[in-house]
Tab-separated table of N, CA, C and O in Angstrom:
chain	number	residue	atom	x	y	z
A	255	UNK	N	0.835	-1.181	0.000
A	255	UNK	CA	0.000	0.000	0.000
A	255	UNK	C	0.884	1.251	0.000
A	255	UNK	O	1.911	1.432	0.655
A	256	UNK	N	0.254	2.117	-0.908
A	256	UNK	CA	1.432	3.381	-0.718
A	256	UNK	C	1.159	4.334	0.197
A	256	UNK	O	0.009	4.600	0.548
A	257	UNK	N	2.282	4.956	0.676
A	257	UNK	CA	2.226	5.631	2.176
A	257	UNK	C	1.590	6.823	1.510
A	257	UNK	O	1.844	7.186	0.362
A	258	UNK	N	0.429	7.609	2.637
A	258	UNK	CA	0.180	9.023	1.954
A	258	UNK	C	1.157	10.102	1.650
A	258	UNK	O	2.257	9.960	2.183
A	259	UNK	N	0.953	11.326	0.780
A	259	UNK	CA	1.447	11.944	0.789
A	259	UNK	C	1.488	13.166	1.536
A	259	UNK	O	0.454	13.830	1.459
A	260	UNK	N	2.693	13.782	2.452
A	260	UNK	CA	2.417	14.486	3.535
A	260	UNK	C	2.149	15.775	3.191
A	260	UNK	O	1.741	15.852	2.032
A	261	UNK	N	2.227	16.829	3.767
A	261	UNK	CA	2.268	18.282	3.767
A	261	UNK	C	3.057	18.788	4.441
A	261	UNK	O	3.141	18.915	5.662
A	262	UNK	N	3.891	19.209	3.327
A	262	UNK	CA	5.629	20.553	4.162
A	262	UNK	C	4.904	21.911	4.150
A	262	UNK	O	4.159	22.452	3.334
A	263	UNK	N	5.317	22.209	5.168
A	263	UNK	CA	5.200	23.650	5.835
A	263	UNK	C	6.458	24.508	5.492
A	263	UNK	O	7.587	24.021	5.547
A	264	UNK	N	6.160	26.147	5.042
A	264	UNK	CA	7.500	26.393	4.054
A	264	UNK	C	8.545	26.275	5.163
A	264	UNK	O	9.620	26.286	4.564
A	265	UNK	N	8.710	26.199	6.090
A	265	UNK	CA	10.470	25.581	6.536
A	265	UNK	C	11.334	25.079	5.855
A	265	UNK	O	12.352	25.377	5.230
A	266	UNK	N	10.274	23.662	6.285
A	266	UNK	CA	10.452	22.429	5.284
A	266	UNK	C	10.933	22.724	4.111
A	266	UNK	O	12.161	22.628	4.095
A	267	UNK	N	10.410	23.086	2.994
A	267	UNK	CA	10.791	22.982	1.634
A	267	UNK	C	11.478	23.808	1.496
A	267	UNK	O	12.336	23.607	0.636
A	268	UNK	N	11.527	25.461	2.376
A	268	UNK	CA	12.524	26.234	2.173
A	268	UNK	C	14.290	25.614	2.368
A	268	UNK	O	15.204	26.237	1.828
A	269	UNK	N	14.526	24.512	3.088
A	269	UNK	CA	15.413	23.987	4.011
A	269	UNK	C	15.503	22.945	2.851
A	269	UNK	O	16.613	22.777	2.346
A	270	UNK	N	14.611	22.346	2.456
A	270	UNK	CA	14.600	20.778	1.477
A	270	UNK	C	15.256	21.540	0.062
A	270	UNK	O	15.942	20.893	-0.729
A	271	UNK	N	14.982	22.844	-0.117
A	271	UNK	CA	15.352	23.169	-1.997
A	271	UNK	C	16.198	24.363	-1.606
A	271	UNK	O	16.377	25.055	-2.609
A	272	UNK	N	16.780	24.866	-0.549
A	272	UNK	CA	17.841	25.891	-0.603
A	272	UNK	C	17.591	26.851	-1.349
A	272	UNK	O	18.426	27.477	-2.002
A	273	UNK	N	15.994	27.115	-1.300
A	273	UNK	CA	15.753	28.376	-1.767
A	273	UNK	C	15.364	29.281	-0.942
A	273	UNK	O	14.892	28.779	0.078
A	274	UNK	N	15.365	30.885	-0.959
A	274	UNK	CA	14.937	31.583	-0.015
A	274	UNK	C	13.322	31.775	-0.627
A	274	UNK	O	12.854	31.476	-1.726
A	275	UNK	N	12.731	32.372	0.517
A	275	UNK	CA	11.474	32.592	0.461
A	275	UNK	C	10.605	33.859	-0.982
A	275	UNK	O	9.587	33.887	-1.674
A	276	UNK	N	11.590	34.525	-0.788
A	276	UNK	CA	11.526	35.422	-2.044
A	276	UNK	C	11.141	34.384	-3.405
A	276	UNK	O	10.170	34.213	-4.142
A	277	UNK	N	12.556	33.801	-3.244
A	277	UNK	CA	12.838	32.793	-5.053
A	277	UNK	C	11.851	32.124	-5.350
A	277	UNK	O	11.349	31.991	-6.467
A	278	UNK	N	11.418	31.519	-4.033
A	278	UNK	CA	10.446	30.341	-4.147
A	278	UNK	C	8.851	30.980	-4.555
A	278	UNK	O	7.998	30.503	-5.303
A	279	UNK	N	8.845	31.833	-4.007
A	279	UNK	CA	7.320	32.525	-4.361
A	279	UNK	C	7.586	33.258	-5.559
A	279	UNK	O	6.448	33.479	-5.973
A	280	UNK	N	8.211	33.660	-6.196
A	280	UNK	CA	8.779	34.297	-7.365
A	280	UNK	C	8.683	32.742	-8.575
A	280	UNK	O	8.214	32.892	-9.703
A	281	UNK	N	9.063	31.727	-8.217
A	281	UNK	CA	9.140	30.796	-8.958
A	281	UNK	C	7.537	30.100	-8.920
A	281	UNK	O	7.097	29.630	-9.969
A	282	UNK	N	6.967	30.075	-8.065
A	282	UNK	CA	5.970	29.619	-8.315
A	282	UNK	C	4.957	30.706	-9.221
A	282	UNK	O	4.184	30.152	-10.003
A	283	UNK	N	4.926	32.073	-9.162
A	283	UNK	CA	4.438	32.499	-10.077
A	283	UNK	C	4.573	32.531	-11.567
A	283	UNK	O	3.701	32.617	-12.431
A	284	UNK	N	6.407	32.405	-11.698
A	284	UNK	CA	6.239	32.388	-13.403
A	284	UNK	C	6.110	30.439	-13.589
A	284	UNK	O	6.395	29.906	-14.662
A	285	UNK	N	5.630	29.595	-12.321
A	285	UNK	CA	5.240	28.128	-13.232
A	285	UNK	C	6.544	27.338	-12.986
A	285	UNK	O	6.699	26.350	-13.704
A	286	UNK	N	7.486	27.613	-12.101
A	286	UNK	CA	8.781	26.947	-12.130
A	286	UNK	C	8.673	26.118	-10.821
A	286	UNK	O	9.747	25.559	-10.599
A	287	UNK	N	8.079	25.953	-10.231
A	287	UNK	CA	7.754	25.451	-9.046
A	287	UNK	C	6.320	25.260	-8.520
A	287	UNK	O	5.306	25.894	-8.813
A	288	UNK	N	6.469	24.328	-7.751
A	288	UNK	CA	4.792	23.800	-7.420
A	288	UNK	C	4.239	24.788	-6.576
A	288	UNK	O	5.006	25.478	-5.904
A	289	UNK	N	2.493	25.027	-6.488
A	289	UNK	CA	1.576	25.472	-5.891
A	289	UNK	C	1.189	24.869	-4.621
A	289	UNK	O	0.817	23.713	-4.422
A	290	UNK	N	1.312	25.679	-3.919
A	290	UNK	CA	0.340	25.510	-2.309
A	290	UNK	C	-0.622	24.756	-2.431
A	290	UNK	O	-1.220	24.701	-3.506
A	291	UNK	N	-0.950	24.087	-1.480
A	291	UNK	CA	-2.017	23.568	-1.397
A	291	UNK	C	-3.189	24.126	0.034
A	291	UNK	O	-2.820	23.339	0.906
A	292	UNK	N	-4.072	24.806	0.551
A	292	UNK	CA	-4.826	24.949	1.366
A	292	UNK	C	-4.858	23.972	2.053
A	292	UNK	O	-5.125	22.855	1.609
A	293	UNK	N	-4.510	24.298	3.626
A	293	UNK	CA	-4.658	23.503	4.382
A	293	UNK	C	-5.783	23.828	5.945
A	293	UNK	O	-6.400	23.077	6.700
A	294	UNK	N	-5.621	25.172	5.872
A	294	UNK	CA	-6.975	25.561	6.920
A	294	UNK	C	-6.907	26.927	6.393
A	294	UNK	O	-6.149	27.380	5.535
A	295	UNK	N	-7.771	27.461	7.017
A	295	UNK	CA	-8.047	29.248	6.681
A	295	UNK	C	-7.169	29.841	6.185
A	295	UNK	O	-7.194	30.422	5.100
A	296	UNK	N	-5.962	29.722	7.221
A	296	UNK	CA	-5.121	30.495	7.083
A	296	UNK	C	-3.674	29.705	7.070
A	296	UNK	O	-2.770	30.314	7.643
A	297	UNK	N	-3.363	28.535	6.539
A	297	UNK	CA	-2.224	27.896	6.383
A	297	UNK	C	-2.390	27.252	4.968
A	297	UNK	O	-3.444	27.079	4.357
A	298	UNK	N	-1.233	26.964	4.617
A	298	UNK	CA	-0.817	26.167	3.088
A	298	UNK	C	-0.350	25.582	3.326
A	298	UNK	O	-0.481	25.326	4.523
A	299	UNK	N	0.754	24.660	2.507
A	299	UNK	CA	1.593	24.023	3.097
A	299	UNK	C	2.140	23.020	1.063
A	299	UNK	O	1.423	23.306	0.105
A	300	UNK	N	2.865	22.419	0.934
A	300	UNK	CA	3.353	21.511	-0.076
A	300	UNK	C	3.278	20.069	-0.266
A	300	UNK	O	3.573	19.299	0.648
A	301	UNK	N	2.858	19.631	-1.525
A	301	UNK	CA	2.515	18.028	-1.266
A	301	UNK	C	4.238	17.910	-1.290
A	301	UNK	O	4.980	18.825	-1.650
A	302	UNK	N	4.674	16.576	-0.825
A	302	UNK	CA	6.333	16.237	-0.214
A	302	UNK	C	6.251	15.744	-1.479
A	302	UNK	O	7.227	16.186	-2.084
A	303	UNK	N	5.488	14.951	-2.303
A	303	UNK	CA	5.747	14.306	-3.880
A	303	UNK	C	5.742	15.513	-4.948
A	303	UNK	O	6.195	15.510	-6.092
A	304	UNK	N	5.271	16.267	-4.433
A	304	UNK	CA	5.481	17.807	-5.458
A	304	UNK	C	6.867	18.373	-5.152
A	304	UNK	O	7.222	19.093	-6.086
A	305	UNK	N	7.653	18.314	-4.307
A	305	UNK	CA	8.846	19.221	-3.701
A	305	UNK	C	9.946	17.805	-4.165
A	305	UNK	O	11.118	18.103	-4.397
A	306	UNK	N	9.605	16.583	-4.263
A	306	UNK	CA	10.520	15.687	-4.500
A	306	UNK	C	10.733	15.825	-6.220
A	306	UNK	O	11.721	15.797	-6.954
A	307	UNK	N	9.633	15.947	-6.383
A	307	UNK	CA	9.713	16.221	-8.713
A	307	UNK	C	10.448	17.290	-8.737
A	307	UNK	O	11.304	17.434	-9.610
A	308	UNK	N	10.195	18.350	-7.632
A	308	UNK	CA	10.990	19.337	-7.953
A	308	UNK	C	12.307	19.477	-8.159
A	308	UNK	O	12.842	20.060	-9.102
A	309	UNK	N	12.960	18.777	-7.004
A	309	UNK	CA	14.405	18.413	-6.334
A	309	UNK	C	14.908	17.657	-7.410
A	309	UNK	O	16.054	17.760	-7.848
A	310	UNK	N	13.868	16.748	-7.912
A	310	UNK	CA	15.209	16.032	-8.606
A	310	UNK	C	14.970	16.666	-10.566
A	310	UNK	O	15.470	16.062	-11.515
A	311	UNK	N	14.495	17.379	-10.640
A	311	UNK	CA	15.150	18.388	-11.973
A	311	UNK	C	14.216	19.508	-11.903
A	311	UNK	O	13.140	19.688	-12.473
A	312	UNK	N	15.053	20.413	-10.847
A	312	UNK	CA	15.176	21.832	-10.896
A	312	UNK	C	14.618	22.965	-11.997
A	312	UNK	O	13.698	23.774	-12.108
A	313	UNK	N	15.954	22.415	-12.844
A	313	UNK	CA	15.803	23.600	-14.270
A	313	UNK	C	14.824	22.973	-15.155
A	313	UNK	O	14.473	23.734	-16.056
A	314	UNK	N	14.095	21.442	-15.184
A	314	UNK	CA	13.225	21.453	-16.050
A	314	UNK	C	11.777	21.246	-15.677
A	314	UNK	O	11.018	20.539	-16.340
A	315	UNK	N	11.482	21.802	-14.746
A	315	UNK	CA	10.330	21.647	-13.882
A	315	UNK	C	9.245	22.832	-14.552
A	315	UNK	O	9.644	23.978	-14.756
A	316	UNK	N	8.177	22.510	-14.788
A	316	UNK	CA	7.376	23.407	-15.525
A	316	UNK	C	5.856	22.890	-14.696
A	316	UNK	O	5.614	21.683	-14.716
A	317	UNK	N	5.069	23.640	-14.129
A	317	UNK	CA	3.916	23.143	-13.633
A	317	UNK	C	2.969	22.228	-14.761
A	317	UNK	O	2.493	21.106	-14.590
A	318	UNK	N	2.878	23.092	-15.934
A	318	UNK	CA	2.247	22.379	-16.894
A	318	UNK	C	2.566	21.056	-17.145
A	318	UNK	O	1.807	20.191	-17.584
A	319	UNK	N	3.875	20.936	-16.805
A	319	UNK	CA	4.045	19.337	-17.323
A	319	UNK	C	3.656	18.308	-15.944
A	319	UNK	O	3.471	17.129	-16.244
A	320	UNK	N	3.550	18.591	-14.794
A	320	UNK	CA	2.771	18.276	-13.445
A	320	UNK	C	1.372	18.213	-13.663
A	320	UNK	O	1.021	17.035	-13.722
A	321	UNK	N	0.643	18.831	-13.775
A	321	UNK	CA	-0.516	18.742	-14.469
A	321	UNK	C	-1.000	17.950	-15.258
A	321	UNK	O	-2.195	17.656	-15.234
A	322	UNK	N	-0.003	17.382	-16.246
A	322	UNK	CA	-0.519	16.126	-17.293
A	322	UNK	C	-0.581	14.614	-16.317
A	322	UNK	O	-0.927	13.555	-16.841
């Protein structure tokens, strides 16, 4: 059975992709990096299988191709 997939809190992924908080929200707008996911009112957080596609190719990461 496959284990669920968790939710990183930006620490986490800030700490997991050595990006600062700026880059990372900058990258998710032009599509270079994955989208938040809602987690209560007022928190988000990252699927860990979205931040792992990321990690392992960086420069060719395009949301659109996540999506298919």
């Amino acid at each position: 059975m496959a284990e669920p997939d968790r939710i990183l809190r930006i620490r986490t992924v800030l700490q997991r992709t050595g990006l600062s908080r700026s880059t990372l929200y900058r990258k998710i707008q032009d599509g270079s990096f994955p989208r938040q996911v809602q987690i209560s009112v007022h928190g988000a957080g990252w699927r860990e299988s979205a931040i792992n596609h990321w990690i392992s190719d960086p420069a060719g990461f395009r949301m659109e191709e996540r999506a298919r």
